[in-house]
């Protein structure tokens, strides 16, 4: 059972944009999370796709997934993105990849691909979420 | 990263739900919070950031809270450590390593905040 404080739980009142970030490089993840919290978003951090999948299976909901591709564990970021596409079609997906790797990723899987290292990601992601709002 | 007068707490736990819940609560209480998903992340955070307090789970995927406490003591950093535990058997070891024994889980986050304030008051 989810703790009551976990506002992403099903049925909880939703206020801020909620982001799930899956990135095993600690300083990159920390910078991105800090950046997004500064603009008022709620961020949940995980260091592998396996952890992200476990969390999503608790029915914790997010507006946006920001994920690395290569992470330790059984699943990688692309498998995570495929799961999100099928289970949470409303959720936006932004993939962080190494230089040149974007061409090999199925474009159906993401709204945006960012080449690592990614700094000041908040401003970039605001545009992704604004595009979502404008589209709806 | 934060104002000078804001204390920075490193929350280290491999349990995403627990870590996120505690971190969110502490941020709402006005602390600057860094989240580490395990022992290695926590060590990187300690190298790169000025940490005032560490709240660590006793059991993490790549190490223990005791490993982290030992690491902090070995580098001589004046950081208070609060261990949270899910295993009763760890209590004795925690008492030797830290300012106090571990908090049993589950616990209300306010209890953690109270404990942090108590530690800072006696410093």
PDB file of C-alpha atoms in Angstrom:
ATOM      1  CA  UNK A   1       0.000   0.000   0.000  1.00  0.00           C
ATOM      2  CA  UNK A   2       1.291   3.455  -0.883  1.00  0.00           C
ATOM      3  CA  UNK A   3       2.052   5.980   1.849  1.00  0.00           C
ATOM      4  CA  UNK A   4      -0.538   8.748   2.159  1.00  0.00           C
ATOM      5  CA  UNK A   5       2.140  11.362   1.504  1.00  0.00           C
ATOM      6  CA  UNK A   6       2.798   9.975  -1.927  1.00  0.00           C
ATOM      7  CA  UNK A   7       0.657  12.377  -3.889  1.00  0.00           C
ATOM      8  CA  UNK A   8       1.013  10.492  -7.135  1.00  0.00           C
ATOM      9  CA  UNK A   9      -1.060   7.651  -5.772  1.00  0.00           C
ATOM     10  CA  UNK A  10      -4.272   6.949  -7.598  1.00  0.00           C
ATOM     11  CA  UNK A  11      -7.049   9.154  -6.288  1.00  0.00           C
ATOM     12  CA  UNK A  12      -4.751  11.750  -4.782  1.00  0.00           C
ATOM     13  CA  UNK A  13      -5.317  15.409  -5.615  1.00  0.00           C
ATOM     14  CA  UNK A  14      -2.874  16.426  -8.321  1.00  0.00           C
ATOM     15  CA  UNK A  15      -1.389  19.902  -8.450  1.00  0.00           C
ATOM     16  CA  UNK A  16       2.142  20.175  -9.860  1.00  0.00           C
ATOM     17  CA  UNK A  17       3.534  18.518 -12.949  1.00  0.00           C
ATOM     18  CA  UNK A  18       4.912  15.158 -11.852  1.00  0.00           C
ATOM     19  CA  UNK A  19       8.069  13.763 -13.372  1.00  0.00           C
ATOM     20  CA  UNK A  20       9.695  10.353 -13.044  1.00  0.00           C
ATOM     21  CA  UNK A  21      13.402  10.495 -13.769  1.00  0.00           C
ATOM     22  CA  UNK A  22      15.342   7.276 -14.381  1.00  0.00           C
ATOM     23  CA  UNK A  23      19.065   7.898 -14.594  1.00  0.00           C
ATOM     24  CA  UNK A  24      21.908   5.950 -13.015  1.00  0.00           C
ATOM     25  CA  UNK A  25      24.479   8.753 -13.221  1.00  0.00           C
ATOM     26  CA  UNK A  26      23.917  10.374  -9.860  1.00  0.00           C
ATOM     27  CA  UNK A  27      25.112  13.915 -10.559  1.00  0.00           C
ATOM     28  CA  UNK A  28      23.191  14.144 -13.828  1.00  0.00           C
ATOM     29  CA  UNK A  29      20.052  12.874 -12.122  1.00  0.00           C
ATOM     30  CA  UNK A  30      20.496  15.229  -9.195  1.00  0.00           C
ATOM     31  CA  UNK A  31      21.013  18.242 -11.454  1.00  0.00           C
ATOM     32  CA  UNK A  32      17.964  17.402 -13.548  1.00  0.00           C
ATOM     33  CA  UNK A  33      15.782  16.753 -10.504  1.00  0.00           C
ATOM     34  CA  UNK A  34      16.927  19.936  -8.788  1.00  0.00           C
ATOM     35  CA  UNK A  35      16.334  21.892 -11.965  1.00  0.00           C
ATOM     36  CA  UNK A  36      12.767  20.630 -12.254  1.00  0.00           C
ATOM     37  CA  UNK A  37      11.961  21.149  -8.579  1.00  0.00           C
ATOM     38  CA  UNK A  38      13.042  24.774  -8.937  1.00  0.00           C
ATOM     39  CA  UNK A  39      10.275  25.322 -11.458  1.00  0.00           C
ATOM     40  CA  UNK A  40       7.779  23.798  -9.066  1.00  0.00           C
ATOM     41  CA  UNK A  41       7.515  20.291 -10.427  1.00  0.00           C
ATOM     42  CA  UNK A  42       7.336  17.158  -8.307  1.00  0.00           C
ATOM     43  CA  UNK A  43      10.129  14.757  -9.142  1.00  0.00           C
ATOM     44  CA  UNK A  44      10.608  11.124  -8.209  1.00  0.00           C
ATOM     45  CA  UNK A  45      14.118   9.807  -8.780  1.00  0.00           C
ATOM     46  CA  UNK A  46      15.147   6.243  -9.586  1.00  0.00           C
ATOM     47  CA  UNK A  47      18.487   4.894 -10.725  1.00  0.00           C
ATOM     48  CA  UNK A  48      17.301   2.075 -12.971  1.00  0.00           C
ATOM     49  CA  UNK A  49      14.507   1.119 -15.320  1.00  0.00           C
ATOM     50  CA  UNK A  50      13.711  -1.809 -13.019  1.00  0.00           C
ATOM     51  CA  UNK A  51      12.944   0.581 -10.137  1.00  0.00           C
ATOM     52  CA  UNK A  52      10.858   2.771 -12.427  1.00  0.00           C
ATOM     53  CA  UNK A  53       8.826  -0.205 -13.644  1.00  0.00           C
ATOM     54  CA  UNK A  54       8.225  -1.357 -10.086  1.00  0.00           C
ATOM     55  CA  UNK A  55       7.001   2.099  -9.143  1.00  0.00           C
ATOM     56  CA  UNK A  56       4.716   2.372 -12.153  1.00  0.00           C
ATOM     57  CA  UNK A  57       3.176  -0.997 -11.335  1.00  0.00           C
ATOM     58  CA  UNK A  58       2.076   0.530  -8.013  1.00  0.00           C
ATOM     59  CA  UNK A  59      -0.144   2.750 -10.203  1.00  0.00           C
ATOM     60  CA  UNK A  60       1.758   5.885  -9.230  1.00  0.00           C
ATOM     61  CA  UNK A  61       1.039   8.323 -12.029  1.00  0.00           C
ATOM     62  CA  UNK A  62       3.299  10.863 -13.708  1.00  0.00           C
ATOM     63  CA  UNK A  63       2.977  13.441 -16.475  1.00  0.00           C
ATOM     64  CA  UNK A  64       6.447  12.929 -17.838  1.00  0.00           C
ATOM     65  CA  UNK A  65       9.145  10.270 -17.934  1.00  0.00           C
ATOM     66  CA  UNK A  66      12.748  11.411 -18.333  1.00  0.00           C
ATOM     67  CA  UNK A  67      14.901   8.360 -18.851  1.00  0.00           C
ATOM     68  CA  UNK A  68      18.401   7.310 -19.716  1.00  0.00           C
ATOM     69  CA  UNK A  69      18.787   4.368 -22.105  1.00  0.00           C
ATOM     70  CA  UNK A  70      21.604   2.298 -20.620  1.00  0.00           C
ATOM     71  CA  UNK A  71      21.142   1.585 -16.936  1.00  0.00           C
ATOM     72  CA  UNK A  72      22.043  -1.338 -14.692  1.00  0.00           C
ATOM     73  CA  UNK A  73      19.429  -4.041 -14.177  1.00  0.00           C
ATOM     74  CA  UNK A  74      17.286  -6.274 -16.328  1.00  0.00           C
ATOM     75  CA  UNK A  75      15.355  -3.606 -18.217  1.00  0.00           C
ATOM     76  CA  UNK A  76      16.796  -0.632 -20.054  1.00  0.00           C
ATOM     77  CA  UNK A  77      15.307   2.787 -20.722  1.00  0.00           C
ATOM     78  CA  UNK A  78      13.769   1.712 -24.016  1.00  0.00           C
ATOM     79  CA  UNK A  79      11.910  -1.158 -22.388  1.00  0.00           C
ATOM     80  CA  UNK A  80      10.708   1.295 -19.774  1.00  0.00           C
ATOM     81  CA  UNK A  81       9.558   3.681 -22.501  1.00  0.00           C
ATOM     82  CA  UNK A  82       7.687   0.866 -24.272  1.00  0.00           C
ATOM     83  CA  UNK A  83       5.892  -0.039 -21.042  1.00  0.00           C
ATOM     84  CA  UNK A  84       4.936   3.585 -20.409  1.00  0.00           C
ATOM     85  CA  UNK A  85       3.652   3.977 -23.978  1.00  0.00           C
ATOM     86  CA  UNK A  86       1.357   1.003 -23.581  1.00  0.00           C
ATOM     87  CA  UNK A  87       0.285   1.423 -19.942  1.00  0.00           C
ATOM     88  CA  UNK A  88       0.243   5.226 -19.646  1.00  0.00           C
ATOM     89  CA  UNK A  89      -0.344   6.638 -23.152  1.00  0.00           C
ATOM     90  CA  UNK A  90      -0.941  10.155 -21.796  1.00  0.00           C
ATOM     91  CA  UNK A  91       2.513  10.284 -20.242  1.00  0.00           C
ATOM     92  CA  UNK A  92       5.176  12.169 -22.197  1.00  0.00           C
ATOM     93  CA  UNK A  93       8.539  10.501 -22.696  1.00  0.00           C
ATOM     94  CA  UNK A  94      11.891  12.223 -23.016  1.00  0.00           C
ATOM     95  CA  UNK A  95      14.918  10.004 -23.604  1.00  0.00           C
ATOM     96  CA  UNK A  96      18.465  10.982 -22.755  1.00  0.00           C
ATOM     97  CA  UNK A  97      20.952   9.174 -24.959  1.00  0.00           C
ATOM     98  CA  UNK A  98      24.588   9.210 -25.894  1.00  0.00           C
ATOM     99  CA  UNK A  99      25.602  11.243 -28.912  1.00  0.00           C
ATOM    100  CA  UNK A 100      24.498   9.560 -32.138  1.00  0.00           C
ATOM    101  CA  UNK A 101      22.307   6.939 -30.505  1.00  0.00           C
ATOM    102  CA  UNK A 102      19.041   8.764 -31.185  1.00  0.00           C
ATOM    103  CA  UNK A 103      18.828   7.536 -34.775  1.00  0.00           C
ATOM    104  CA  UNK A 104      18.461   3.951 -33.604  1.00  0.00           C
ATOM    105  CA  UNK A 105      15.504   4.624 -31.284  1.00  0.00           C
ATOM    106  CA  UNK A 106      11.952   4.058 -32.488  1.00  0.00           C
ATOM    107  CA  UNK A 107      10.467   7.583 -32.820  1.00  0.00           C
ATOM    108  CA  UNK A 108       7.106   6.267 -31.575  1.00  0.00           C
ATOM    109  CA  UNK A 109       8.687   5.833 -28.168  1.00  0.00           C
ATOM    110  CA  UNK A 110       9.407   9.445 -27.326  1.00  0.00           C
ATOM    111  CA  UNK A 111       8.402  13.085 -27.596  1.00  0.00           C
ATOM    112  CA  UNK A 112      11.987  14.247 -27.432  1.00  0.00           C
ATOM    113  CA  UNK A 113      15.513  12.855 -27.379  1.00  0.00           C
ATOM    114  CA  UNK A 114      18.224  14.790 -25.565  1.00  0.00           C
ATOM    115  CA  UNK A 115      21.916  14.130 -26.068  1.00  0.00           C
ATOM    116  CA  UNK A 116      23.864  13.621 -22.849  1.00  0.00           C
ATOM    117  CA  UNK A 117      25.155  15.296 -20.831  1.00  0.00           C
ATOM    118  CA  UNK A 118      21.971  17.270 -20.341  1.00  0.00           C
ATOM    119  CA  UNK A 119      22.108  20.334 -18.118  1.00  0.00           C
ATOM    120  CA  UNK A 120      19.338  22.812 -17.284  1.00  0.00           C
ATOM    121  CA  UNK A 121      16.804  20.282 -18.442  1.00  0.00           C
ATOM    122  CA  UNK A 122      13.885  22.087 -16.770  1.00  0.00           C
ATOM    123  CA  UNK A 123      13.552  24.778 -19.411  1.00  0.00           C
ATOM    124  CA  UNK A 124      13.634  22.195 -22.192  1.00  0.00           C
ATOM    125  CA  UNK A 125      10.983  20.077 -20.531  1.00  0.00           C
ATOM    126  CA  UNK A 126       8.708  23.049 -19.921  1.00  0.00           C
ATOM    127  CA  UNK A 127       8.452  23.340 -23.709  1.00  0.00           C
ATOM    128  CA  UNK A 128       7.519  19.661 -23.963  1.00  0.00           C
ATOM    129  CA  UNK A 129       4.758  20.071 -21.393  1.00  0.00           C
ATOM    130  CA  UNK A 130       3.534  23.331 -22.954  1.00  0.00           C
ATOM    131  CA  UNK A 131       3.292  21.555 -26.301  1.00  0.00           C
ATOM    132  CA  UNK A 132       1.218  18.863 -24.592  1.00  0.00           C
ATOM    133  CA  UNK A 133      -1.166  21.441 -23.119  1.00  0.00           C
ATOM    134  CA  UNK A 134      -1.492  23.278 -26.426  1.00  0.00           C
ATOM    135  CA  UNK A 135      -2.233  20.026 -28.221  1.00  0.00           C
ATOM    136  CA  UNK A 136      -4.998  19.184 -25.776  1.00  0.00           C
TER     137      UNK A 136
ATOM    138  CA  UNK B   1      22.204  25.083  -4.856  1.00  0.00           C
ATOM    139  CA  UNK B   2      20.586  26.414  -1.683  1.00  0.00           C
ATOM    140  CA  UNK B   3      20.694  29.367   0.663  1.00  0.00           C
ATOM    141  CA  UNK B   4      23.508  29.228   3.197  1.00  0.00           C
ATOM    142  CA  UNK B   5      21.190  29.035   6.186  1.00  0.00           C
ATOM    143  CA  UNK B   6      19.232  26.073   4.851  1.00  0.00           C
ATOM    144  CA  UNK B   7      20.460  22.767   6.172  1.00  0.00           C
ATOM    145  CA  UNK B   8      21.076  20.052   3.650  1.00  0.00           C
ATOM    146  CA  UNK B   9      19.929  16.525   4.360  1.00  0.00           C
ATOM    147  CA  UNK B  10      21.087  13.526   2.375  1.00  0.00           C
ATOM    148  CA  UNK B  11      18.401  10.838   2.280  1.00  0.00           C
ATOM    149  CA  UNK B  12      19.881   7.501   1.249  1.00  0.00           C
ATOM    150  CA  UNK B  13      17.572   4.593   0.556  1.00  0.00           C
ATOM    151  CA  UNK B  14      17.015   2.090  -2.219  1.00  0.00           C
ATOM    152  CA  UNK B  15      13.315   2.042  -1.404  1.00  0.00           C
ATOM    153  CA  UNK B  16      11.931   4.589  -3.871  1.00  0.00           C
ATOM    154  CA  UNK B  17       8.595   5.087  -2.161  1.00  0.00           C
ATOM    155  CA  UNK B  18      10.089   5.528   1.277  1.00  0.00           C
ATOM    156  CA  UNK B  19      12.891   7.796   0.055  1.00  0.00           C
ATOM    157  CA  UNK B  20      10.583   9.993  -2.017  1.00  0.00           C
ATOM    158  CA  UNK B  21       8.069  10.301   0.784  1.00  0.00           C
ATOM    159  CA  UNK B  22      10.642  11.305   3.379  1.00  0.00           C
ATOM    160  CA  UNK B  23      12.446  13.662   0.995  1.00  0.00           C
ATOM    161  CA  UNK B  24       9.233  15.380   0.012  1.00  0.00           C
ATOM    162  CA  UNK B  25       8.223  15.833   3.615  1.00  0.00           C
ATOM    163  CA  UNK B  26      11.623  17.247   4.564  1.00  0.00           C
ATOM    164  CA  UNK B  27      11.529  19.691   1.635  1.00  0.00           C
ATOM    165  CA  UNK B  28       8.114  20.863   2.779  1.00  0.00           C
ATOM    166  CA  UNK B  29       9.685  21.436   6.204  1.00  0.00           C
ATOM    167  CA  UNK B  30      12.194  23.796   4.582  1.00  0.00           C
ATOM    168  CA  UNK B  31      15.260  21.603   4.292  1.00  0.00           C
ATOM    169  CA  UNK B  32      17.352  21.193   1.184  1.00  0.00           C
ATOM    170  CA  UNK B  33      17.269  17.483   0.365  1.00  0.00           C
ATOM    171  CA  UNK B  34      19.502  15.341  -1.790  1.00  0.00           C
ATOM    172  CA  UNK B  35      18.264  11.861  -2.606  1.00  0.00           C
ATOM    173  CA  UNK B  36      20.668   8.966  -3.004  1.00  0.00           C
ATOM    174  CA  UNK B  37      19.372   5.636  -4.266  1.00  0.00           C
ATOM    175  CA  UNK B  38      22.176   3.702  -2.599  1.00  0.00           C
ATOM    176  CA  UNK B  39      25.560   3.667  -0.910  1.00  0.00           C
ATOM    177  CA  UNK B  40      27.605   4.683  -3.974  1.00  0.00           C
ATOM    178  CA  UNK B  41      25.305   7.600  -4.790  1.00  0.00           C
ATOM    179  CA  UNK B  42      25.545   8.738  -1.189  1.00  0.00           C
ATOM    180  CA  UNK B  43      29.344   8.711  -1.302  1.00  0.00           C
ATOM    181  CA  UNK B  44      29.299  10.854  -4.457  1.00  0.00           C
ATOM    182  CA  UNK B  45      26.894  13.278  -2.791  1.00  0.00           C
ATOM    183  CA  UNK B  46      29.185  13.559   0.241  1.00  0.00           C
ATOM    184  CA  UNK B  47      32.121  14.371  -2.043  1.00  0.00           C
ATOM    185  CA  UNK B  48      30.314  17.064  -3.988  1.00  0.00           C
ATOM    186  CA  UNK B  49      27.933  18.699  -1.527  1.00  0.00           C
ATOM    187  CA  UNK B  50      28.032  20.201   1.947  1.00  0.00           C
ATOM    188  CA  UNK B  51      25.806  17.804   3.852  1.00  0.00           C
ATOM    189  CA  UNK B  52      24.639  18.547   7.404  1.00  0.00           C
ATOM    190  CA  UNK B  53      22.644  15.421   8.191  1.00  0.00           C
ATOM    191  CA  UNK B  54      22.407  11.964   6.642  1.00  0.00           C
ATOM    192  CA  UNK B  55      19.229   9.917   6.921  1.00  0.00           C
ATOM    193  CA  UNK B  56      20.049   6.455   5.674  1.00  0.00           C
ATOM    194  CA  UNK B  57      18.279   3.156   5.407  1.00  0.00           C
ATOM    195  CA  UNK B  58      20.218   0.357   7.066  1.00  0.00           C
ATOM    196  CA  UNK B  59      19.821  -1.931   4.064  1.00  0.00           C
ATOM    197  CA  UNK B  60      20.463  -0.629   0.551  1.00  0.00           C
ATOM    198  CA  UNK B  61      21.005  -2.428  -2.733  1.00  0.00           C
ATOM    199  CA  UNK B  62      24.742  -1.726  -2.888  1.00  0.00           C
ATOM    200  CA  UNK B  63      25.703  -1.334   0.766  1.00  0.00           C
ATOM    201  CA  UNK B  64      24.358  -0.642   4.208  1.00  0.00           C
ATOM    202  CA  UNK B  65      23.711   2.385   6.322  1.00  0.00           C
ATOM    203  CA  UNK B  66      26.506   1.145   8.563  1.00  0.00           C
ATOM    204  CA  UNK B  67      28.895   1.191   5.610  1.00  0.00           C
ATOM    205  CA  UNK B  68      27.829   4.764   4.982  1.00  0.00           C
ATOM    206  CA  UNK B  69      28.244   5.743   8.639  1.00  0.00           C
ATOM    207  CA  UNK B  70      31.683   4.160   8.698  1.00  0.00           C
ATOM    208  CA  UNK B  71      32.625   6.008   5.518  1.00  0.00           C
ATOM    209  CA  UNK B  72      31.507   9.333   7.002  1.00  0.00           C
ATOM    210  CA  UNK B  73      33.430   8.695  10.200  1.00  0.00           C
ATOM    211  CA  UNK B  74      36.534   7.601   8.280  1.00  0.00           C
ATOM    212  CA  UNK B  75      36.733  10.832   6.317  1.00  0.00           C
ATOM    213  CA  UNK B  76      36.124  12.831   9.481  1.00  0.00           C
ATOM    214  CA  UNK B  77      33.092  14.705   8.267  1.00  0.00           C
ATOM    215  CA  UNK B  78      31.100  16.288  11.138  1.00  0.00           C
ATOM    216  CA  UNK B  79      27.798  14.957   9.925  1.00  0.00           C
ATOM    217  CA  UNK B  80      25.005  13.588  12.044  1.00  0.00           C
ATOM    218  CA  UNK B  81      23.683  10.251  10.872  1.00  0.00           C
ATOM    219  CA  UNK B  82      20.197   8.931  11.462  1.00  0.00           C
ATOM    220  CA  UNK B  83      19.583   5.342  10.460  1.00  0.00           C
ATOM    221  CA  UNK B  84      16.171   4.006   9.616  1.00  0.00           C
ATOM    222  CA  UNK B  85      15.714   0.302   9.781  1.00  0.00           C
ATOM    223  CA  UNK B  86      13.445  -2.462   8.758  1.00  0.00           C
ATOM    224  CA  UNK B  87      15.485  -5.135  10.505  1.00  0.00           C
ATOM    225  CA  UNK B  88      15.508  -5.201  14.289  1.00  0.00           C
ATOM    226  CA  UNK B  89      18.848  -6.985  14.433  1.00  0.00           C
ATOM    227  CA  UNK B  90      20.642  -3.894  13.189  1.00  0.00           C
ATOM    228  CA  UNK B  91      19.752  -1.785  16.226  1.00  0.00           C
ATOM    229  CA  UNK B  92      22.761  -2.713  18.321  1.00  0.00           C
ATOM    230  CA  UNK B  93      25.245  -1.961  15.527  1.00  0.00           C
ATOM    231  CA  UNK B  94      23.535   1.318  14.741  1.00  0.00           C
ATOM    232  CA  UNK B  95      23.791   2.450  18.322  1.00  0.00           C
ATOM    233  CA  UNK B  96      27.553   2.068  18.170  1.00  0.00           C
ATOM    234  CA  UNK B  97      27.966   3.959  14.929  1.00  0.00           C
ATOM    235  CA  UNK B  98      25.504   6.785  15.165  1.00  0.00           C
ATOM    236  CA  UNK B  99      24.268   9.509  17.418  1.00  0.00           C
ATOM    237  CA  UNK B 100      21.287   7.374  18.188  1.00  0.00           C
ATOM    238  CA  UNK B 101      19.805   4.021  17.351  1.00  0.00           C
ATOM    239  CA  UNK B 102      17.731   3.513  14.251  1.00  0.00           C
ATOM    240  CA  UNK B 103      14.126   4.596  13.823  1.00  0.00           C
ATOM    241  CA  UNK B 104      11.839   1.635  13.295  1.00  0.00           C
ATOM    242  CA  UNK B 105       9.910   1.589  10.045  1.00  0.00           C
ATOM    243  CA  UNK B 106       7.287   2.576   9.220  1.00  0.00           C
ATOM    244  CA  UNK B 107       7.514   5.855  11.070  1.00  0.00           C
ATOM    245  CA  UNK B 108       5.794   9.189  10.630  1.00  0.00           C
ATOM    246  CA  UNK B 109       8.068  11.707   8.859  1.00  0.00           C
ATOM    247  CA  UNK B 110       7.362  14.250  11.588  1.00  0.00           C
ATOM    248  CA  UNK B 111       9.201  11.965  13.975  1.00  0.00           C
ATOM    249  CA  UNK B 112      12.227  12.245  11.732  1.00  0.00           C
ATOM    250  CA  UNK B 113      11.955  16.035  11.632  1.00  0.00           C
ATOM    251  CA  UNK B 114      11.676  16.116  15.435  1.00  0.00           C
ATOM    252  CA  UNK B 115      14.783  13.984  15.676  1.00  0.00           C
ATOM    253  CA  UNK B 116      16.693  16.232  13.263  1.00  0.00           C
ATOM    254  CA  UNK B 117      15.736  19.316  15.278  1.00  0.00           C
ATOM    255  CA  UNK B 118      16.773  17.610  18.498  1.00  0.00           C
ATOM    256  CA  UNK B 119      20.165  16.689  17.031  1.00  0.00           C
ATOM    257  CA  UNK B 120      20.758  20.207  15.724  1.00  0.00           C
ATOM    258  CA  UNK B 121      19.773  21.727  19.051  1.00  0.00           C
ATOM    259  CA  UNK B 122      22.376  19.770  21.031  1.00  0.00           C
ATOM    260  CA  UNK B 123      25.147  20.375  18.510  1.00  0.00           C
TER     261      UNK B 123
END
